[in-house]
Short mmCIF file of C-alpha atoms in Angstrom, two decimals:
data_model
loop_
_atom_site.label_atom_id
_atom_site.label_comp_id
_atom_site.label_asym_id
_atom_site.label_seq_id
_atom_site.Cartn_x
_atom_site.Cartn_y
_atom_site.Cartn_z
CA MET A 635 -62.35 -3.43 1.66
CA ARG A 636 -63.34 -6.99 2.68
CA LYS A 637 -62.05 -8.31 -0.63
CA ASN A 638 -58.68 -6.66 -0.03
CA ASN A 639 -58.39 -8.29 3.41
CA ILE A 640 -59.22 -11.70 1.98
CA PHE A 641 -56.59 -11.22 -0.73
CA LEU A 642 -53.97 -10.16 1.84
CA ILE A 643 -54.73 -13.17 4.09
CA THR A 644 -54.53 -15.49 1.10
CA LEU A 645 -51.18 -14.00 0.07
CA ILE A 646 -49.71 -14.40 3.58
CA PHE A 647 -50.97 -17.98 3.83
CA SER A 648 -49.45 -18.84 0.44
CA GLY A 649 -46.11 -17.40 1.56
CA LEU A 650 -46.15 -19.47 4.73
CA VAL A 651 -46.89 -22.61 2.74
CA PHE A 652 -44.01 -21.84 0.36
CA VAL A 653 -41.53 -21.27 3.20
CA SER A 654 -42.68 -24.46 4.93
CA THR A 655 -42.15 -26.39 1.71
CA LEU A 656 -38.61 -25.03 1.43
CA LEU A 657 -37.81 -26.09 4.97
CA VAL A 658 -39.25 -29.58 4.55
CA PHE A 659 -37.60 -30.25 1.22
CA GLU A 660 -34.44 -28.20 1.83
CA ASP A 661 -32.05 -31.09 1.24
CA ASP A 662 -33.80 -32.15 -1.98
CA ILE A 663 -33.76 -28.60 -3.28
CA LYS A 664 -30.05 -28.25 -2.50
CA LYS A 665 -29.30 -31.49 -4.33
CA TYR A 666 -31.27 -30.30 -7.34
CA ILE A 667 -29.43 -26.97 -7.44
CA GLU A 668 -26.05 -28.68 -7.05
CA ARG A 669 -26.88 -31.06 -9.94
CA TYR A 670 -27.90 -28.08 -12.03
CA ALA A 671 -24.69 -26.23 -11.21
CA PHE A 672 -22.69 -29.38 -11.93
CA ASN A 673 -24.23 -29.59 -15.40
CA LEU A 674 -23.13 -26.02 -15.98
CA SER A 675 -19.56 -27.22 -15.32
CA LYS A 676 -18.78 -24.33 -13.03
CA ASP A 677 -15.76 -25.50 -11.06
CA PHE A 678 -14.81 -24.41 -7.57
CA TYR A 679 -11.94 -25.84 -5.59
CA PHE A 680 -13.11 -27.12 -2.24
CA ASP A 681 -10.79 -27.22 0.73
CA GLU A 682 -12.20 -30.13 2.72
CA SER A 683 -10.26 -29.23 5.86
CA SER A 684 -11.90 -25.82 6.25
CA GLY A 685 -15.25 -26.07 4.47
CA PHE A 686 -14.48 -23.24 2.07
CA PHE A 687 -14.55 -22.89 -1.69
CA ASN A 688 -11.52 -21.58 -3.53
CA GLN A 689 -13.20 -19.46 -6.19
CA PHE A 690 -10.01 -19.35 -8.26
CA ASP A 691 -8.85 -22.21 -10.44
CA PHE A 692 -5.09 -22.60 -10.74
CA SER A 693 -5.00 -21.49 -14.39
CA ASN A 694 -5.51 -17.84 -13.46
CA MET A 695 -3.74 -17.67 -10.09
CA ASP A 696 -0.67 -15.94 -11.53
CA GLU A 697 -2.81 -13.08 -12.78
CA ILE A 698 -4.61 -12.84 -9.45
CA TYR A 699 -1.35 -12.66 -7.46
CA GLU A 700 -0.08 -9.93 -9.78
CA ASN A 701 -3.08 -7.71 -9.17
CA LEU A 702 -3.29 -7.95 -5.39
CA PRO A 703 -2.39 -4.77 -3.46
CA GLY A 704 -0.13 -4.54 -0.45
CA ARG A 705 3.54 -4.51 0.50
CA ILE A 706 5.80 -7.19 1.94
CA PRO A 707 7.90 -6.99 5.14
CA ILE A 708 11.42 -8.31 4.57
CA LEU A 709 12.86 -9.00 8.02
CA GLU A 710 16.55 -8.29 8.62
CA TYR A 711 18.35 -10.01 11.50
CA HIS A 712 21.95 -9.66 12.65
CA ILE A 713 23.22 -11.13 15.94
CA ILE A 714 21.24 -13.96 17.50
CA GLU A 715 22.13 -13.97 21.18
CA SER A 716 22.06 -17.68 21.95
CA PRO A 717 23.35 -19.21 25.21
CA TYR A 718 26.45 -20.27 23.24
CA VAL A 719 27.06 -16.70 22.05
CA TYR A 720 26.44 -15.28 25.51
CA SER A 721 28.88 -17.60 27.29
CA ASN A 722 31.61 -17.72 24.62
CA TYR A 723 31.59 -14.14 23.34
CA ILE A 724 29.65 -11.70 25.53
CA LEU A 725 30.82 -12.92 28.94
CA THR A 726 34.42 -13.19 27.71
CA GLY A 727 34.38 -9.65 26.32
CA LYS A 728 34.94 -10.76 22.71
CA LEU A 729 31.57 -9.28 21.77
CA LYS A 730 30.52 -5.96 23.28
CA LYS A 731 26.83 -5.31 23.81
CA ASN A 732 25.94 -1.73 24.67
CA ILE A 733 23.32 0.94 24.15
CA ILE A 734 24.76 1.78 20.72
CA ASN A 735 24.73 -1.67 19.14
CA GLU A 736 22.02 -3.46 21.11
CA ARG A 737 19.57 -2.86 18.26
CA PHE A 738 21.45 -5.58 16.35
CA PHE A 739 20.76 -8.21 19.04
CA VAL A 740 17.81 -10.59 19.12
CA THR A 741 17.86 -13.46 21.60
CA SER A 742 17.15 -17.04 20.61
CA SER A 743 13.91 -17.00 22.57
CA GLN A 744 12.84 -13.75 20.88
CA LEU A 745 13.48 -15.16 17.40
CA ARG A 746 11.54 -18.33 18.23
CA GLU A 747 8.70 -16.29 19.71
CA GLN A 748 8.57 -13.95 16.70
CA LEU A 749 8.31 -16.86 14.26
CA ASP A 750 5.50 -18.33 16.34
CA ILE A 751 3.63 -15.02 16.61
CA LEU A 752 3.85 -14.44 12.87
CA TYR A 753 2.60 -17.93 12.12
CA LYS A 754 -0.35 -17.69 14.53
CA ASN A 755 -1.30 -14.30 13.05
CA GLY A 756 -1.58 -15.61 9.51
CA PHE A 757 1.88 -14.72 8.19
CA ARG A 758 3.63 -17.17 5.86
CA ASN A 759 7.26 -16.92 4.74
CA ILE A 760 8.35 -16.74 1.12
CA SER A 761 11.83 -16.53 -0.39
CA LEU A 762 13.37 -13.53 -2.11
CA ASN A 763 12.86 -15.33 -5.41
CA GLU A 764 9.18 -15.89 -4.63
CA TYR A 765 8.86 -12.22 -3.67
CA LEU A 766 10.32 -11.21 -7.04
CA SER A 767 8.06 -13.72 -8.82
CA LEU A 768 5.04 -11.60 -7.88
CA MET A 769 6.04 -9.32 -10.78
CA LYS A 770 3.82 -9.54 -13.84
CA GLY A 771 4.90 -12.24 -16.25
CA GLU A 772 7.07 -14.13 -13.77
CA LYS A 773 6.49 -17.82 -13.06
CA LYS A 774 4.96 -18.34 -9.62
CA ASP A 775 4.93 -21.35 -7.32
CA LEU A 776 2.91 -20.31 -4.28
CA ALA A 777 0.35 -23.11 -4.09
CA ARG A 778 1.63 -24.05 -0.62
CA ILE A 779 0.58 -20.66 0.80
CA PRO A 780 -2.85 -20.85 2.51
CA PRO A 781 -5.57 -18.42 1.38
CA ASN A 782 -5.77 -15.05 3.15
CA SER A 783 -2.13 -15.26 4.31
CA LYS A 784 0.16 -12.29 4.86
CA LEU A 785 3.56 -12.75 3.22
CA TYR A 786 7.01 -11.99 4.62
CA VAL A 787 10.68 -12.76 3.88
CA LEU A 788 13.47 -13.71 6.32
CA THR A 789 17.05 -12.47 5.88
CA PHE A 790 20.17 -12.69 8.06
CA ASP A 791 23.12 -10.32 7.57
CA ASP A 792 26.90 -10.58 7.99
CA ALA A 793 27.16 -14.35 8.75
CA THR A 794 27.74 -13.30 12.32
CA TYR A 795 27.25 -14.44 15.92
CA GLY A 796 24.50 -16.94 16.61
CA GLN A 797 23.30 -17.42 13.05
CA PHE A 798 24.88 -20.83 12.34
CA ASP A 799 26.95 -22.51 15.05
CA PHE A 800 28.26 -26.03 15.50
CA ILE A 801 28.55 -27.24 19.09
CA THR A 802 29.22 -30.61 20.73
CA ASN A 803 26.60 -32.47 22.74
CA ASN A 804 27.17 -34.56 25.86
CA LYS A 805 28.29 -37.47 23.68
CA ASN A 806 30.91 -35.23 22.07
CA ASP A 807 29.04 -35.33 18.74
CA LEU A 808 29.17 -32.23 16.54
CA ILE A 809 25.66 -30.85 16.07
CA ILE A 810 23.94 -27.70 14.83
CA ASP A 811 23.27 -25.57 17.89
CA PRO A 812 19.48 -25.81 18.36
CA GLU A 813 19.54 -22.25 19.78
CA CYS A 814 21.27 -20.62 16.79
CA ALA A 815 19.14 -19.14 13.99
CA LEU A 816 19.55 -22.16 11.73
CA GLY A 817 18.65 -24.60 14.51
CA ILE A 818 15.57 -22.56 15.40
CA LEU A 819 14.40 -22.39 11.76
CA ILE A 820 14.88 -26.14 11.30
CA ASP A 821 12.96 -26.91 14.48
CA PHE A 822 10.13 -24.57 13.47
CA ALA A 823 9.90 -26.25 10.06
CA ARG A 824 9.63 -29.67 11.69
CA LYS A 825 6.63 -28.46 13.69
CA HIS A 826 5.06 -26.50 10.82
CA PRO A 827 5.47 -28.37 7.49
CA ASP A 828 4.26 -25.37 5.46
CA PHE A 829 7.08 -23.23 6.87
CA LYS A 830 9.72 -23.41 4.18
CA LEU A 831 13.46 -23.23 4.82
CA ASN A 832 14.08 -20.39 2.36
CA ALA A 833 15.64 -17.53 4.36
CA ALA A 834 18.44 -15.54 2.70
CA PHE A 835 21.85 -15.36 4.39
CA CYS A 836 23.77 -12.25 3.28
CA ILE A 837 27.42 -13.26 3.61
CA ASP A 838 30.57 -11.16 3.46
CA PHE A 839 34.21 -11.98 4.18
CA GLU A 840 35.22 -9.11 6.46
CA ASN A 841 35.31 -11.80 9.13
CA VAL A 842 35.22 -15.58 8.81
CA PRO A 843 31.63 -16.48 7.89
CA PHE A 844 29.85 -17.73 11.01
CA LEU A 845 33.13 -17.40 12.97
CA GLN A 846 34.22 -21.06 12.87
CA PRO A 847 37.04 -21.19 10.26
CA GLU A 848 37.28 -24.97 10.04
CA TYR A 849 33.62 -25.32 9.06
CA VAL A 850 33.09 -22.56 6.47
CA GLU A 851 32.85 -24.88 3.47
CA LYS A 852 30.56 -27.32 5.27
CA LYS A 853 28.27 -24.54 6.48
CA LEU A 854 27.92 -22.79 3.13
CA ASN A 855 27.06 -26.06 1.40
CA LEU A 856 24.64 -27.07 4.15
CA LEU A 857 22.77 -23.79 3.71
CA LEU A 858 22.14 -24.64 0.07
CA ASP A 859 21.36 -28.28 0.91
CA TYR A 860 18.58 -27.15 3.19
CA GLY A 861 17.13 -24.74 0.62
CA PHE A 862 18.36 -21.45 2.06
CA GLU A 863 19.73 -18.73 -0.22
CA ILE A 864 23.17 -17.11 -0.12
CA VAL A 865 23.42 -13.43 -1.07
CA ASN A 866 26.66 -11.61 -1.97
CA HIS A 867 27.33 -9.08 0.83
CA THR A 868 30.75 -8.16 -0.71
CA LYS A 869 34.26 -9.12 0.31
CA ASP A 870 35.06 -6.55 3.02
CA HIS A 871 31.66 -5.10 3.98
CA LYS A 872 32.58 -1.59 2.82
CA SER A 873 30.12 1.05 1.65
CA LEU A 874 29.69 0.49 -2.08
CA THR A 875 28.30 4.00 -2.50
CA LYS A 876 31.50 5.57 -1.15
CA LEU A 877 33.67 3.23 -3.21
CA PHE A 878 31.64 3.97 -6.33
CA LYS A 879 32.28 7.70 -5.93
CA LYS A 880 36.02 7.08 -5.58
CA ASN A 881 36.37 4.53 -8.36
CA PRO A 882 33.76 2.09 -9.75
CA ALA A 883 36.53 -0.51 -10.10
CA LEU A 884 36.56 -0.76 -6.30
CA VAL A 885 32.93 -1.87 -6.39
CA VAL A 886 33.75 -4.46 -9.04
CA TYR A 887 36.51 -5.83 -6.83
CA GLN A 888 34.31 -6.08 -3.73
CA ILE A 889 31.59 -7.99 -5.56
CA GLY A 890 33.78 -10.02 -7.91
CA LYS A 891 36.29 -11.08 -5.27
CA ALA A 892 33.47 -12.27 -3.02
CA MET A 893 32.17 -14.40 -5.92
CA GLU A 894 35.61 -15.95 -6.33
CA ILE A 895 35.75 -16.82 -2.63
CA PHE A 896 32.27 -18.31 -2.77
CA GLU A 897 33.35 -20.43 -5.73
CA SER A 898 36.34 -21.76 -3.77
CA TYR A 899 33.86 -23.20 -1.25
CA LEU A 900 30.83 -23.97 -3.42
CA GLY A 901 32.17 -24.69 -6.90
CA TYR A 902 29.44 -24.70 -9.54
CA ARG A 903 26.80 -24.00 -6.88
CA THR A 904 28.04 -20.40 -6.82
CA ALA A 905 25.82 -19.84 -9.87
CA SER A 906 22.84 -19.69 -7.49
CA ILE A 907 24.21 -16.47 -5.96
CA ASN A 908 22.49 -13.83 -8.07
CA LYS A 909 21.64 -11.06 -5.60
CA ILE A 910 23.63 -8.39 -3.75
CA CYS A 911 23.14 -6.99 -0.25
CA TYR A 912 24.45 -3.43 0.18
CA PRO A 913 26.76 -3.10 3.21
CA PHE A 914 25.22 -0.64 5.70
CA GLY A 915 22.33 -0.24 3.26
CA ASP A 916 24.33 2.43 1.41
CA GLU A 917 23.02 2.59 -2.14
CA SER A 918 22.10 5.02 -4.91
CA ARG A 919 20.31 4.86 -8.23
CA GLU A 920 23.61 5.10 -10.11
CA LEU A 921 25.12 2.27 -8.07
CA ALA A 922 21.99 0.15 -8.54
CA ASN A 923 22.33 0.44 -12.31
CA PHE A 924 26.05 -0.31 -12.18
CA ILE A 925 25.90 -3.60 -10.26
CA LYS A 926 23.48 -5.38 -12.58
CA LYS A 927 26.40 -6.86 -14.49
CA ILE A 928 30.09 -6.78 -13.63
CA ASN A 929 33.23 -8.30 -15.13
CA PHE A 930 36.02 -9.42 -12.81
CA ASN A 931 39.15 -11.39 -13.70
CA GLY A 932 37.68 -12.40 -17.03
CA ARG A 933 34.37 -13.59 -15.56
CA GLU A 934 30.97 -11.98 -16.03
CA TYR A 935 28.57 -11.93 -13.09
CA ARG A 936 24.92 -10.94 -13.45
CA PHE A 937 22.63 -10.03 -10.57
CA ILE A 938 18.84 -9.90 -10.68
CA ALA A 939 18.23 -7.89 -7.50
CA ALA A 940 19.84 -6.06 -4.58
CA ILE A 941 18.58 -5.52 -1.06
CA ASP A 942 18.88 -2.48 1.18
CA ALA A 943 19.17 -2.31 4.97
CA GLU A 944 16.80 -0.19 7.02
CA GLY A 945 13.45 0.90 5.70
CA PRO A 946 9.70 0.29 5.90
CA LEU A 947 7.82 -2.42 4.03
CA ALA A 948 9.22 -3.48 0.66
CA PHE A 949 7.29 -2.29 -2.36
CA ASN A 950 4.89 -4.61 -4.11
CA PRO A 951 6.84 -5.75 -7.21
CA ASN A 952 3.97 -4.50 -9.38
CA GLU A 953 4.04 -0.94 -8.07
CA THR A 954 5.27 1.57 -10.62
CA ASN A 955 8.11 2.78 -8.37
CA PHE A 956 9.40 -0.72 -7.55
CA ASP A 957 13.11 -1.20 -8.28
CA PRO A 958 14.48 -4.76 -7.84
CA TYR A 959 17.92 -3.27 -7.14
CA ARG A 960 16.70 -1.11 -4.24
CA ILE A 961 14.61 -3.49 -2.12
CA ARG A 962 13.86 -2.23 1.38
CA ARG A 963 13.99 -4.29 4.58
CA VAL A 964 12.97 -3.92 8.23
CA GLU A 965 15.78 -4.20 10.77
CA ILE A 966 14.27 -6.35 13.50
CA ASN A 967 14.16 -5.47 17.17
CA PRO A 968 11.16 -5.83 19.52
CA LYS A 969 9.79 -2.38 18.65
CA SER A 970 10.18 -2.62 14.87
CA PHE A 971 8.77 -6.15 14.89
CA SER A 972 5.51 -4.92 16.41
CA ASN A 973 5.15 -1.61 14.59
CA LEU A 974 6.57 -2.38 11.14
CA VAL A 975 5.66 -6.05 10.75
CA LEU A 976 3.03 -7.55 13.04
CA TYR A 977 0.69 -4.54 13.18
CA ALA A 978 1.76 -2.84 9.97
CA LYS A 979 -0.99 -1.63 7.67
CA GLY A 980 -1.31 -2.56 4.02
CA ILE A 981 0.55 -5.89 4.02
CA TYR A 982 0.17 -8.06 0.92
CA LYS A 983 -2.32 -10.91 1.47
CA THR A 984 -3.13 -13.93 -0.66
CA PRO A 985 -6.76 -14.09 -1.84
CA PRO A 986 -9.32 -15.45 0.65
CA LEU A 987 -11.60 -18.41 0.08
CA VAL A 988 -15.35 -18.03 -0.29
CA LYS A 989 -17.55 -19.61 2.36
CA LYS A 990 -19.02 -22.95 1.35
CA ASN A 991 -22.66 -21.85 1.42
CA SER A 992 -22.11 -18.68 -0.58
CA GLN A 993 -21.29 -20.40 -3.85
CA ILE A 994 -22.70 -23.44 -5.61
CA GLY A 995 -20.55 -25.49 -7.87
CA ARG A 996 -18.75 -28.71 -8.52
CA PHE A 997 -16.45 -29.94 -5.75
CA VAL A 998 -12.91 -30.42 -7.02
CA ARG A 999 -10.45 -32.01 -4.63
CA ARG A 1000 -7.48 -29.72 -4.02
CA SER A 1001 -4.16 -31.52 -3.84
CA LYS A 1002 -2.08 -30.82 -0.75
CA PRO A 1003 1.09 -28.74 -1.33
CA ALA A 1004 4.46 -30.40 -0.94
CA THR A 1005 5.92 -30.10 2.53
CA ASN A 1006 9.49 -29.54 3.60
CA VAL A 1007 12.10 -32.17 3.15
CA ILE A 1008 14.07 -31.74 6.34
CA LEU A 1009 17.53 -33.14 5.87
CA ASP A 1010 18.73 -35.37 8.67
CA VAL A 1011 21.96 -33.51 9.20
CA ILE A 1012 21.56 -32.20 12.70
CA LYS A 1013 24.35 -34.58 13.61
CA ILE A 1014 27.41 -33.65 11.56
CA PRO A 1015 29.56 -36.55 10.34
#
């Protein structure tokens, strides 16, 4: 019995000595382990700003993005109620705001606040093209997106009130209204360099795009200059589903004629318009198959995707039931913003980093992603 006690005391004492040695020589032991790991050539990308390892090297990031679960909110905005819109259209009775159509209105301050809330809650914006690039086999360029970020897409429909307005300042200079959607996005990008100017503007010709006839060409080209996308929303904003049932040629006209009008303003840049936005969100599987390629006035137009109107989160492009010609969006108002975007469950997130002390490996400096190039065109010559 006495021998057992002596053995137990000896064992405890030896353990205490070992722990004390670890504490005293902790730094030397860490250095030895790091040298050993270095010799094994096990690379980890180290983000110096946050003290985290990125356990993924960039050679396999495409595969990682393709296998992440989750869906993506595609935000759909219509009327941006800026002070300019309120004084020039609502107060004068040119634009009616009532209980029926108020769901289409978002004020300038609400849009600015929503962008800020999303950013502070770990959301980062991607373009429609980047959303589609999540599909297996597609080339991806998402290095600018921080780890553990929730992704979302911005879209604006109908080229309508408050989306892109020119106004004059007190020096009588023509400027982009800082309270219109475009002005708000530009200002937000200046303050947050990783916020990319890549929203999609779904433009039709039922009315003059952005409601200032003398500036249509300048505005459409400026959108592309900044990096925004233009989506074909048809010529007259009529239900393509109803037209398709009457005569498919009517659908061809609505899409093809819009492309001709775009070309009159944009020339060769019209080639960048390769997506369709269904008016009213009216679509069907038959229509989706039909619009992939159309011929109009001797020209062939091909489209790689089409977006819907109202709906929940857009499918992950790698889900089996994903259809690039039936992409869902969330129509934004204060209630839908909270329930279907900010607090929505199951949103796609980029992979997280591993804490610095949980992995041992070689430190590899991670290059910083390119930031926005903000064109100095607030003042319009």
